[in-house]
Amino acid sequence: MKAIFTKTAGLSDRPFHYCPGCTHGIIHRLIGELLEEMNLIEHTIGVAPVGCSGFCENYFTCDMIGAAHGRAVAVATGAKRARPDRFIFTYQGDGDGASIGLAETMSAAARGEKITSIFVNNCIYGMTGGQMAPTSLVGQKTSTSPYGRDAATMGYPLDLPKVLTQIEGAVYVASVSVDSPQAIKDAKKVLRKAFQVQLDGLGYSFVSILSTCPTNWGVNPVEALEWLQTKMKPHFALGELKVPATEGGSEA
Amino acid sequence: MALLMKGNEAIAEAAIQAGCRLFYGYPITPSTEIPEYMAKKMKAVGGTYLQAESEIAAIYMVYGAGAVGERVMTGTSSPGFSLMQEGLSFLFAAEIPCVIVDVMRGGPGLGGLGPTQADYFQLTKGGGHGDYHAIVLAPFSVQEMVDLTKEAFDLADYYRNLVIIAADGILGQMMEPVEFPPVAGRKLEPKTWAASGAEGRPKNNVLSYYLTPELGEAENLRWGEKMSRIKETEQRFVEYEMEDADYAFVAFGTSSRITETAVDMLREEGIKVGLYRPVTLWPFPEKGLTARLNQIKGWMSIELSAGQMVDDVKLVVNGKAPVGFYGRQGGMTPEPEEVAAAFKAQLLGGE
Amino acid sequence: MKMKTLVKINTERCKSCGLCVHVCPKKILSIGEVANSKGYYTVEVKDQSECIACAFCALICPDMALEVYREEKGE
């Protein structure tokens, strides 16, 4: 029997600690597979955030550094400048990358740091138990917006990838999701391109991945996929928002 | 062959000579000549100077570079140093070697640009969270800035611990002749722990957390042992006219230079006083001080602050003799005459 | 003659999230009655013969609990 699908060497055998149906696990798999397929495992240094995925160093089989909350992109910058021969990626949630770490993300993009940032957006703070995040939708109920996010006092969801397309140093910016097998296949293609942009030394690559949080959204995993599709997707620009000019792609 | 160099630049040159090829910083008076020097000189030695968007980003760039096993440094001044405090706690817990320079200035708040020593508590008691210590070295001349910076990198690698050079606005800005003699340096272990890319070896993680209280206690006890080892072996101090002294000042950095003149003046008046100068602010050099306890009838801490190191002096003297204090703040520095007068007032009953 | 296929389930990794059941185009997966050591009722293949080895189930499984195999023509 030919194996159609088996576990990648980019991930360890350790079962994930994520909640049932949490799509972090899918994103981990895509990254692990790509590290293996692109023969990067031994040349990679990943930077883990603080949040649900703050333990991902237990899953990726490449070397990992644990960053303080919001500082993964600065840590990755320091590592990449120290070892430009290494493949460096950051893995962050929406709070880590778009709230406390927003300055670090924007500045690394402005500098065109040759690293790849993976930004997992589930519109909520998961680890701390479901608080409002910078990407929470208007009207979205969370433990810190119990009556729904009120735009008048709590503002609007921040579409970080869309913003980053305006920054010259960010040469590849995409926003994908992992809410269906097809979307997952597309997400992997996008991640591969982002990784290649780094390997080609073109500049900063950033991939936002819409993700679910069944536990804190208070829905079951399948309902969570539907919530993502019907509620989140309309509010965030999707697709390859910016590709390197050399690729002949149109600017954003 | 001596060079006439500004303190900040001498530190930067010493770092480069110590093999530091990475500097991440943010401009802040009175330390900015350090990043400026690095921006000019790193290229020539194949190194990297990167200006961060903030001191917070800078300290975490240091964290990243140190985690992959490279020698790395940043330089800042008091307000920037405050922003770095969380990073220092993380650097300690992840046991990432690095060197940080704090060129102290007037505080609190935006404060002023003049020299102070008012970051003493932040430097030695830890401005970040948790039980941790940086090794803190306090030069009192441009030459010592060179010598201590070179040693700082060895200390950092040897103990896998952050090391801070505590200078101030005067030391950073003044020029003095300085030499760069070759330094033997310590025998250091290869950084097999670094997250440098798992080529041909099992993967490494460089982390700063622990999941269970049991592991948390074990890690903290292990770090405690490291602190004790450092306390046991790395206390540094220099004595000036202490041999036959009846009384003694305690002062470091700029204030110790002023105090030396006060010592000379008082001795001319027949008052036998000396100066005990800490070179390590942490570990506080209690050994040398303790050795003098039976000899010294009264101590006096001279600082550019409201009095912070004086607490540590009192801890060591432990009531065996009176401990006075005199200081100037906001960037002002005392005249030697003031120091002598304060000494007489507090320790000689105003004779 | 339909090619032989196999969906191999690592029951200890399954968290009964049901995403595979949701996306299987042939609707041959279901959450069974047997719990793993963590107490999750794990997924089961109702009818392996109907499986077309599209691997959608494995693609969407957040815990990599599924492996998919298919008999090659020559076998």
XYZ file of C-alpha atoms in Angstrom:
678
model
C 0.000 0.000 0.000
C 1.330 3.414 -0.925
C 1.180 6.031 1.786
C -0.973 8.920 0.702
C -0.684 10.772 3.964
C 1.670 10.154 6.884
C 3.279 12.202 9.622
C 6.071 14.581 8.630
C 9.591 14.482 10.074
C 9.172 18.198 10.645
C 7.077 17.384 13.693
C 7.836 15.247 16.734
C 5.616 12.391 17.897
C 4.364 14.359 20.831
C 0.570 14.740 20.776
C -0.604 18.343 20.581
C -1.951 19.984 23.700
C -4.450 22.067 21.728
C -8.201 21.865 22.326
C -10.216 19.433 20.160
C -10.769 20.999 16.721
C -8.270 23.832 17.230
C -6.669 24.464 13.863
C -3.259 25.319 15.309
C -2.489 21.650 14.776
C -3.204 21.875 11.052
C -0.947 24.929 10.712
C 1.826 23.170 12.627
C 1.531 20.268 10.216
C 1.819 22.483 7.136
C 4.953 24.130 8.524
C 6.481 20.816 9.585
C 5.822 19.315 6.159
C 7.325 22.291 4.386
C 10.423 22.275 6.571
C 10.881 18.635 5.630
C 10.029 19.000 1.942
C 12.265 22.071 1.546
C 15.054 20.309 3.447
C 15.156 23.072 6.053
C 14.746 21.262 9.373
C 18.468 21.383 10.268
C 18.862 24.952 9.036
C 15.820 26.422 10.737
C 15.468 28.377 13.943
C 11.846 28.911 14.877
C 10.679 31.507 17.364
C 7.715 30.599 19.556
C 5.363 33.189 21.026
C 3.474 33.284 24.289
C -0.065 31.982 23.987
C -1.661 28.640 23.088
C 1.125 28.024 20.591
C 3.777 29.077 23.080
C 4.698 25.422 23.511
C 5.153 24.661 19.825
C 8.875 24.092 20.394
C 7.794 20.681 21.656
C 6.349 19.877 18.238
C 8.698 21.346 15.641
C 11.827 19.243 15.226
C 13.982 22.267 14.338
C 15.774 24.404 16.933
C 13.408 26.845 18.629
C 13.695 29.952 20.796
C 10.892 30.946 23.144
C 10.202 34.667 23.012
C 8.465 36.932 25.475
C 4.883 37.825 24.600
C 4.863 40.060 21.550
C 8.609 39.934 20.978
C 9.003 36.948 18.678
C 9.659 39.078 15.605
C 12.360 41.091 17.427
C 13.924 37.851 18.677
C 13.807 36.477 15.143
C 15.411 39.670 13.851
C 18.237 39.293 16.330
C 18.706 35.655 15.376
C 18.567 36.271 11.611
C 21.087 39.096 11.765
C 23.323 36.805 13.826
C 22.890 33.844 11.481
C 21.718 35.075 8.063
C 22.448 31.605 6.716
C 19.639 30.158 8.832
C 15.933 29.958 7.951
C 14.062 31.860 10.634
C 10.316 31.865 11.176
C 8.089 33.276 13.875
C 4.812 31.702 14.922
C 2.407 34.025 16.705
C -1.231 34.421 17.644
C -3.216 37.587 16.903
C -2.598 39.035 20.363
C 1.138 38.313 20.211
C 1.607 39.732 16.726
C -1.008 42.448 16.385
C -1.417 43.763 19.907
C 1.608 43.724 22.212
C 3.904 42.836 19.297
C 2.482 45.204 16.706
C 5.447 47.572 16.754
C 7.871 44.685 16.382
C 5.924 43.271 13.422
C 5.564 46.625 11.653
C 9.190 47.583 12.230
C 10.574 44.269 11.016
C 8.435 44.667 7.901
C 9.681 48.211 7.412
C 13.259 46.959 7.681
C 12.502 44.154 5.267
C 13.859 41.571 7.729
C 14.523 38.389 5.793
C 12.389 36.275 8.108
C 8.943 34.692 7.697
C 6.177 35.523 10.149
C 3.236 33.175 10.565
C 0.340 35.003 12.156
C -2.479 32.782 13.410
C -5.650 34.867 13.667
C -8.562 33.406 15.647
C -9.990 36.737 16.763
C -9.497 35.982 20.450
C -6.929 35.425 23.191
C -7.027 31.658 23.583
C -4.489 30.762 26.278
C -5.801 33.278 28.797
C -9.359 32.119 28.334
C -11.147 34.059 25.613
C -10.533 37.764 25.885
C -11.030 40.312 23.136
C -8.153 40.541 20.675
C -7.137 43.294 18.240
C -8.765 41.232 15.520
C -12.019 40.511 17.406
C -15.005 41.406 15.236
C -17.387 44.225 16.010
C -20.162 42.704 18.106
C -18.087 39.658 19.005
C -18.726 38.557 22.585
C -15.587 37.685 24.578
C -14.770 37.594 28.264
C -13.590 41.205 28.051
C -16.263 42.350 25.639
C -19.133 40.488 27.298
C -21.781 42.651 25.574
C -20.069 42.364 22.200
C -17.174 44.426 20.847
C -18.507 47.984 20.745
C -16.746 49.881 17.962
C -17.441 53.220 19.617
C -15.385 52.309 22.672
C -13.274 49.320 21.571
C -12.574 50.109 17.950
C -12.433 47.823 14.974
C -10.675 44.568 14.056
C -7.160 45.247 12.759
C -6.488 43.602 9.397
C -2.729 43.388 9.884
C -1.814 41.734 6.548
C -3.752 44.397 4.684
C -1.814 47.081 6.555
C 1.496 45.363 5.919
C 0.985 45.477 2.150
C 1.643 49.224 2.407
C 5.121 48.634 3.829
C 7.862 48.429 1.240
C 9.996 45.940 3.138
C 7.120 43.458 3.308
C 7.564 41.838 -0.084
C 5.227 38.843 0.333
C 1.999 39.222 2.304
C -0.802 36.693 2.195
C -3.894 35.874 4.181
C -5.218 32.321 4.069
C -7.311 29.962 6.163
C -7.370 26.278 7.080
C -11.118 25.744 7.287
C -11.401 23.124 4.531
C -9.162 20.578 2.792
C -8.951 22.834 -0.261
C -8.126 25.888 1.837
C -5.475 23.846 3.649
C -3.847 22.860 0.335
C -3.879 26.483 -0.792
C -2.452 27.621 2.547
C 0.448 25.230 2.120
C 1.231 26.649 -1.328
C 1.219 30.159 0.107
C 3.459 29.166 3.010
C 5.870 27.526 0.597
C 6.088 30.753 -1.400
C 6.612 32.777 1.750
C 9.432 30.452 2.802
C 10.970 30.725 -0.644
C 10.854 34.536 -0.474
C 13.041 34.299 2.627
C 15.397 31.788 1.036
C 15.723 34.098 -1.961
C 16.532 36.954 0.438
C 13.902 39.223 -1.077
C 12.632 40.708 2.190
C 9.982 40.205 4.852
C 7.315 37.565 4.270
C 4.139 37.460 6.321
C 1.338 34.900 6.208
C -1.820 35.426 8.204
C -3.847 32.268 8.748
C -7.482 32.483 9.864
C -7.887 29.881 12.560
C -10.601 28.634 14.922
C -10.973 28.611 18.704
C -13.932 26.342 19.461
C -13.397 26.439 23.218
C -13.397 30.200 23.597
C -15.901 30.869 20.833
C -18.220 28.518 22.685
C -19.005 26.373 19.645
C -18.124 22.878 18.569
C -15.253 22.393 16.127
C -17.476 22.057 13.040
C -19.556 25.096 14.001
C -16.265 26.929 14.507
C -15.342 26.318 10.871
C -18.680 27.767 9.830
C -18.231 30.803 12.102
C -14.857 31.416 10.500
C -16.305 31.097 7.011
C -19.410 33.221 7.567
C -18.268 35.760 10.152
C -14.492 36.179 9.890
C -13.817 35.871 6.184
C -15.950 38.879 5.220
C -13.823 41.111 7.485
C -10.317 40.192 6.417
C -8.661 40.588 3.035
C -7.821 37.105 1.774
C -5.407 35.649 -0.756
C -1.932 36.704 -1.859
C -2.227 40.386 -1.006
C 1.289 41.235 -2.174
C 3.879 39.283 -4.093
C 7.475 40.269 -4.849
C 7.797 42.459 -7.920
C 10.386 40.065 -9.356
C 7.635 37.473 -9.607
C 5.767 39.685 -12.023
C 2.848 39.650 -9.638
C 0.835 42.820 -9.384
C 1.553 44.995 -6.405
C -1.206 45.101 -3.802
C 50.345 53.328 22.700
C 47.523 55.205 24.344
C 44.602 56.686 22.459
C 42.520 59.605 23.654
C 38.998 58.201 23.514
C 35.522 59.057 24.710
C 34.180 56.541 27.228
C 31.244 55.406 25.103
C 33.470 54.825 22.087
C 36.076 53.030 24.153
C 33.415 50.604 25.338
C 32.318 49.977 21.759
C 35.886 49.415 20.555
C 36.564 47.067 23.468
C 33.450 45.060 22.599
C 34.591 44.668 19.022
C 38.016 43.576 20.181
C 36.291 41.066 22.476
C 34.782 39.463 19.387
C 31.341 41.060 19.597
C 29.976 41.280 16.057
C 26.371 42.167 16.840
C 24.974 45.336 18.350
C 21.270 46.133 18.553
C 20.472 49.517 20.026
C 18.312 52.582 20.164
C 19.601 56.130 20.407
C 19.418 57.773 23.851
C 21.586 60.474 25.340
C 24.149 60.152 26.928
C 24.925 56.723 25.442
C 24.435 57.317 21.740
C 28.114 57.330 20.800
C 28.080 53.585 21.468
C 25.588 52.758 18.665
C 27.133 55.468 16.490
C 30.579 53.909 16.884
C 29.171 50.489 16.166
C 27.335 51.768 13.091
C 30.680 53.044 11.762
C 32.982 50.221 12.780
C 30.985 46.961 12.662
C 30.966 46.827 8.876
C 34.751 46.827 8.702
C 34.942 43.736 10.924
C 32.069 41.949 9.192
C 29.769 42.676 12.110
C 26.227 44.001 12.253
C 24.826 47.127 13.790
C 21.034 47.275 13.756
C 18.952 50.121 15.071
C 15.844 48.763 16.745
C 12.491 50.503 16.937
C 12.650 50.683 20.720
C 14.730 49.500 23.636
C 12.186 46.735 24.137
C 12.818 45.473 20.605
C 16.555 45.986 21.048
C 16.810 43.797 24.149
C 14.856 41.032 22.445
C 17.091 41.233 19.396
C 19.932 40.727 21.850
C 17.947 37.771 23.228
C 17.620 36.269 19.730
C 21.279 36.691 18.824
C 22.478 35.423 22.200
C 20.144 32.420 21.931
C 21.821 31.312 18.712
C 25.181 31.488 20.477
C 26.690 34.718 19.189
C 28.386 37.436 21.253
C 25.973 40.369 21.326
C 25.617 43.715 23.063
C 23.367 46.702 23.513
C 23.952 50.094 25.092
C 21.387 52.459 26.534
C 20.689 55.010 29.241
C 18.346 54.977 32.250
C 14.927 55.449 30.575
C 15.857 52.917 27.885
C 17.305 50.645 30.545
C 13.912 50.724 32.271
C 12.243 49.536 29.072
C 14.643 46.603 28.930
C 13.846 45.206 32.359
C 11.439 42.471 31.265
C 14.026 41.406 28.719
C 16.720 41.123 31.388
C 14.529 38.759 33.398
C 13.939 36.655 30.267
C 17.637 36.696 29.373
C 18.437 35.422 32.858
C 15.861 32.632 32.814
C 16.869 31.500 29.333
C 20.515 31.763 30.473
C 21.481 33.738 27.408
C 24.904 35.426 27.622
C 25.004 39.071 26.597
C 26.445 42.444 27.599
C 24.348 45.536 28.279
C 25.698 49.021 28.965
C 23.674 51.435 31.110
C 25.023 54.985 30.856
C 23.033 56.403 33.730
C 21.443 59.845 33.531
C 19.101 62.046 35.542
C 15.849 60.388 36.581
C 13.140 59.578 37.338
C 10.933 60.233 34.332
C 12.449 61.817 31.287
C 14.748 63.354 33.863
C 17.912 64.985 32.671
C 21.038 64.249 30.684
C 23.523 64.691 33.479
C 25.271 61.807 35.222
C 23.640 59.890 38.086
C 23.943 56.543 39.797
C 20.223 56.369 40.509
C 19.741 53.105 38.594
C 21.661 51.254 41.319
C 18.630 49.395 42.683
C 17.403 48.589 39.168
C 20.873 47.305 38.287
C 21.571 45.266 41.404
C 18.188 44.291 42.826
C 16.714 43.642 39.412
C 14.194 45.871 37.689
C 12.622 42.847 36.060
C 10.451 40.211 37.673
C 11.595 37.192 39.633
C 14.692 36.185 41.531
C 17.547 37.019 39.211
C 20.774 38.979 39.082
C 22.934 40.429 36.389
C 26.658 40.634 37.013
C 27.125 44.403 37.241
C 30.521 45.986 36.628
C 31.152 49.649 37.507
C 34.146 51.271 35.764
C 35.508 54.551 37.121
C 37.712 55.481 34.166
C 37.778 55.099 30.391
C 40.534 52.513 30.778
C 38.381 50.479 33.157
C 35.499 50.786 30.717
C 37.716 49.022 28.172
C 39.059 46.382 30.547
C 35.667 45.587 32.129
C 33.858 45.465 28.783
C 36.290 42.872 27.495
C 35.908 40.842 30.655
C 32.135 41.222 30.559
C 31.869 39.042 27.443
C 33.927 36.284 29.039
C 31.921 36.479 32.273
C 28.665 36.337 30.293
C 29.727 33.252 28.337
C 31.380 31.596 31.319
C 28.306 31.838 33.534
C 25.668 32.020 30.741
C 24.457 35.133 32.482
C 23.778 38.708 31.427
C 26.450 41.219 32.382
C 25.825 44.937 32.714
C 28.391 47.732 32.496
C 27.146 50.513 34.795
C 28.546 53.829 33.636
C 27.104 57.345 33.728
C 26.880 60.470 31.630
C 30.303 61.753 32.678
C 32.140 58.471 32.140
C 30.398 57.982 28.804
C 31.131 61.445 27.526
C 34.595 62.181 28.916
C 37.810 61.492 27.067
C 40.869 59.912 28.651
C 43.969 58.175 27.321
C 43.285 54.471 26.980
C 45.122 51.365 25.826
C 43.842 48.070 24.419
C 46.273 45.433 25.677
C 45.550 41.884 24.441
C 43.539 39.955 27.025
C 44.044 36.227 27.654
C 40.420 35.673 28.605
C 38.849 32.658 30.283
C 38.678 29.117 29.042
C 35.131 28.873 27.748
C 32.943 25.885 26.873
C 31.487 25.634 23.356
C 27.845 26.761 23.290
C 26.334 23.356 22.628
C 23.092 24.591 24.183
C 22.493 27.291 21.541
C 19.543 27.227 19.131
C 21.800 27.683 16.130
C 20.207 25.165 13.774
C 20.174 21.444 14.604
C 22.725 20.430 11.980
C 24.058 17.008 12.842
C 22.880 17.149 16.446
C 19.643 16.741 18.417
C 17.486 19.869 18.425
C 17.903 22.581 21.078
C 15.257 24.810 22.603
C 16.192 28.030 24.385
C 13.267 28.813 26.654
C 12.487 30.799 29.755
C 9.483 29.038 31.249
C 8.717 26.006 33.352
C 5.354 24.313 33.486
C 5.234 22.871 36.985
C 6.041 24.384 40.409
C 8.358 21.452 41.107
C 10.389 22.204 37.995
C 10.112 25.908 38.784
C 11.665 25.443 42.195
C 14.377 23.169 40.840
C 15.307 25.708 38.157
C 15.322 28.578 40.641
C 17.475 26.600 43.077
C 19.903 25.817 40.256
C 20.063 29.512 39.361
C 20.526 30.281 43.044
C 23.570 28.048 43.124
C 24.944 29.879 40.109
C 24.409 33.175 41.906
C 26.226 31.841 44.957
C 29.153 30.697 42.798
C 29.347 34.143 41.221
C 29.085 35.779 44.648
C 31.870 33.566 45.911
C 34.335 34.154 43.055
C 33.578 37.413 41.255
C 33.496 40.100 43.960
C 35.761 42.965 42.848
C 36.801 46.098 44.672
C 39.715 48.555 44.824
C 40.950 50.159 48.030
C 42.384 53.681 48.198
C 44.299 54.720 51.360
C 42.466 52.036 53.387
C 45.518 50.476 55.069
C 45.671 52.765 58.065
C 42.239 54.350 57.707
C 40.021 54.966 60.758
C 37.064 55.889 58.577
C 36.094 54.878 55.064
C 34.012 56.127 52.174
C 32.254 53.688 49.869
C 31.754 54.951 46.332
C 31.923 53.689 42.745
C 32.270 55.206 39.293
C 32.280 58.984 39.003
C 31.466 59.609 42.668
C 34.487 57.531 43.705
C 36.820 59.851 41.782
C 35.451 62.900 43.577
C 35.696 61.017 46.860
C 39.380 60.218 46.286
C 40.072 63.965 46.270
C 38.045 64.353 49.467
C 40.150 61.570 51.035
C 43.338 63.459 50.121
C 41.965 66.711 51.550
C 40.928 65.105 54.835
C 44.263 63.340 55.151
C 45.995 66.675 54.759
C 43.984 67.709 57.826
C 45.318 64.646 59.623
C 42.093 62.660 59.423
C 42.890 59.102 58.402
C 40.143 58.177 55.962
C 40.119 55.821 52.980
C 37.908 54.804 50.063
C 36.499 51.346 49.451
C 35.509 51.264 45.760
C 33.197 48.509 44.541
C 34.018 47.449 40.959
C 31.265 44.827 40.965
C 27.966 46.314 42.065
C 26.568 42.814 41.920
C 27.932 40.729 43.517
C 28.358 43.537 46.069
C 31.970 43.207 47.328
C 31.151 42.435 50.967
C 34.321 40.374 51.475
C 36.750 43.290 51.430
C 34.402 45.439 53.459
C 33.872 42.753 56.085
C 37.650 42.378 56.417
C 37.852 46.018 57.487
C 34.934 46.003 59.926
C 37.042 45.895 63.085
C 39.335 48.615 61.763
C 36.826 51.210 60.468
C 34.958 53.351 63.017
C 32.543 54.867 60.527
C 31.521 54.412 56.888
C 29.995 56.850 54.431
C 28.428 56.130 51.059
C 28.856 58.846 48.417
C 26.465 58.497 45.501
C 24.890 60.446 42.686
C 21.436 59.551 43.976
C 19.199 59.793 47.009
C 21.174 56.929 48.527
C 20.783 53.372 47.226
C 24.122 51.581 47.620
C 24.166 52.854 51.220
C 21.596 50.153 51.999
C 24.027 47.463 50.883
C 26.800 49.030 52.957
C 24.518 49.008 56.008
C 23.653 45.364 55.360
C 27.323 44.411 55.525
C 28.309 46.755 58.361
C 25.276 45.426 60.196
C 25.315 47.983 62.995
C 29.008 47.542 63.889
C 29.673 51.185 62.982
C 27.704 54.207 61.850
C 27.031 54.458 58.088
C 26.553 57.964 56.692
C 25.451 59.073 53.253
C 25.928 62.095 51.064
C 24.797 62.512 47.484
C 23.756 64.900 44.715
C 20.914 64.262 42.288
C 19.476 65.298 38.962
C 22.848 65.352 37.240
C 24.643 67.509 39.795
C 27.947 66.231 41.137
C 29.334 67.161 44.571
C 32.526 69.143 45.067
C 35.153 67.269 47.096
C 34.798 69.967 49.752
C 31.110 69.098 50.135
C 31.981 65.430 50.602
C 34.600 66.270 53.244
C 32.226 68.628 55.053
C 29.394 66.061 55.037
C 31.820 63.445 56.397
C 32.835 65.679 59.264
C 29.239 66.582 60.003
C 27.911 63.035 60.016
C 30.854 60.992 61.329
C 32.985 63.414 63.335
C 30.108 65.176 65.013
C 30.749 68.342 63.018
C 34.315 68.998 64.424
C -12.246 -3.633 -9.229
C -11.939 -0.842 -6.687
C -8.437 -0.244 -5.326
C -7.876 -1.220 -1.723
C -7.547 1.717 0.701
C -6.823 2.109 4.379
C -7.444 4.915 6.858
C -5.197 4.159 9.820
C -6.405 5.833 13.043
C -4.082 6.596 15.946
C -6.846 6.562 18.509
C -4.637 8.005 21.229
C -4.228 11.222 19.215
C -7.899 11.572 18.282
C -9.802 14.215 20.300
C -13.245 13.437 18.874
C -13.407 16.851 17.235
C -15.378 15.516 14.284
C -13.713 17.628 11.578
C -12.772 14.534 9.584
C -16.317 13.234 9.808
C -17.500 16.635 8.527
C -15.237 16.775 5.462
C -15.228 13.119 4.339
C -16.854 13.277 0.893
C -18.027 9.691 1.179
C -19.391 10.143 4.716
C -17.753 6.901 5.909
C -16.297 8.266 9.158
C -18.123 8.571 12.464
C -17.373 9.091 16.132
C -17.554 5.685 17.747
C -18.478 4.472 21.207
C -14.947 3.520 22.267
C -13.027 6.070 24.333
C -9.244 6.432 24.277
C -7.132 6.779 27.433
C -8.021 10.475 27.663
C -11.730 9.706 27.456
C -12.314 10.915 23.886
C -14.695 8.793 21.819
C -12.481 8.253 18.824
C -13.349 8.267 15.124
C -14.019 5.048 13.260
C -14.222 4.068 9.615
C -17.742 2.811 8.934
C -17.011 1.371 5.502
C -13.396 1.218 4.362
C -14.449 -0.144 0.975
C -16.107 3.154 0.099
C -12.970 5.122 0.904
C -11.392 6.829 -2.117
C -8.181 7.767 -0.268
C -8.681 11.469 -0.933
C -7.095 12.085 2.494
C -9.382 15.037 3.229
C -9.804 13.548 6.693
C -6.067 13.521 7.308
C -5.633 16.984 5.826
C -8.076 18.554 8.245
C -7.231 16.499 11.330
C -5.688 18.996 13.758
C -3.951 16.216 15.654
C -2.471 14.094 12.859
C -4.385 11.082 14.157
C -5.030 9.723 10.644
C -2.848 8.110 8.015
C -4.188 7.176 4.574
C -2.913 4.430 2.306
C -3.972 3.247 -1.142
C -3.092 0.120 -3.086
C -1.086 0.960 -6.181
C -2.099 -0.536 -9.568
C 0.821 -2.963 -9.705
C 0.229 -4.490 -6.285
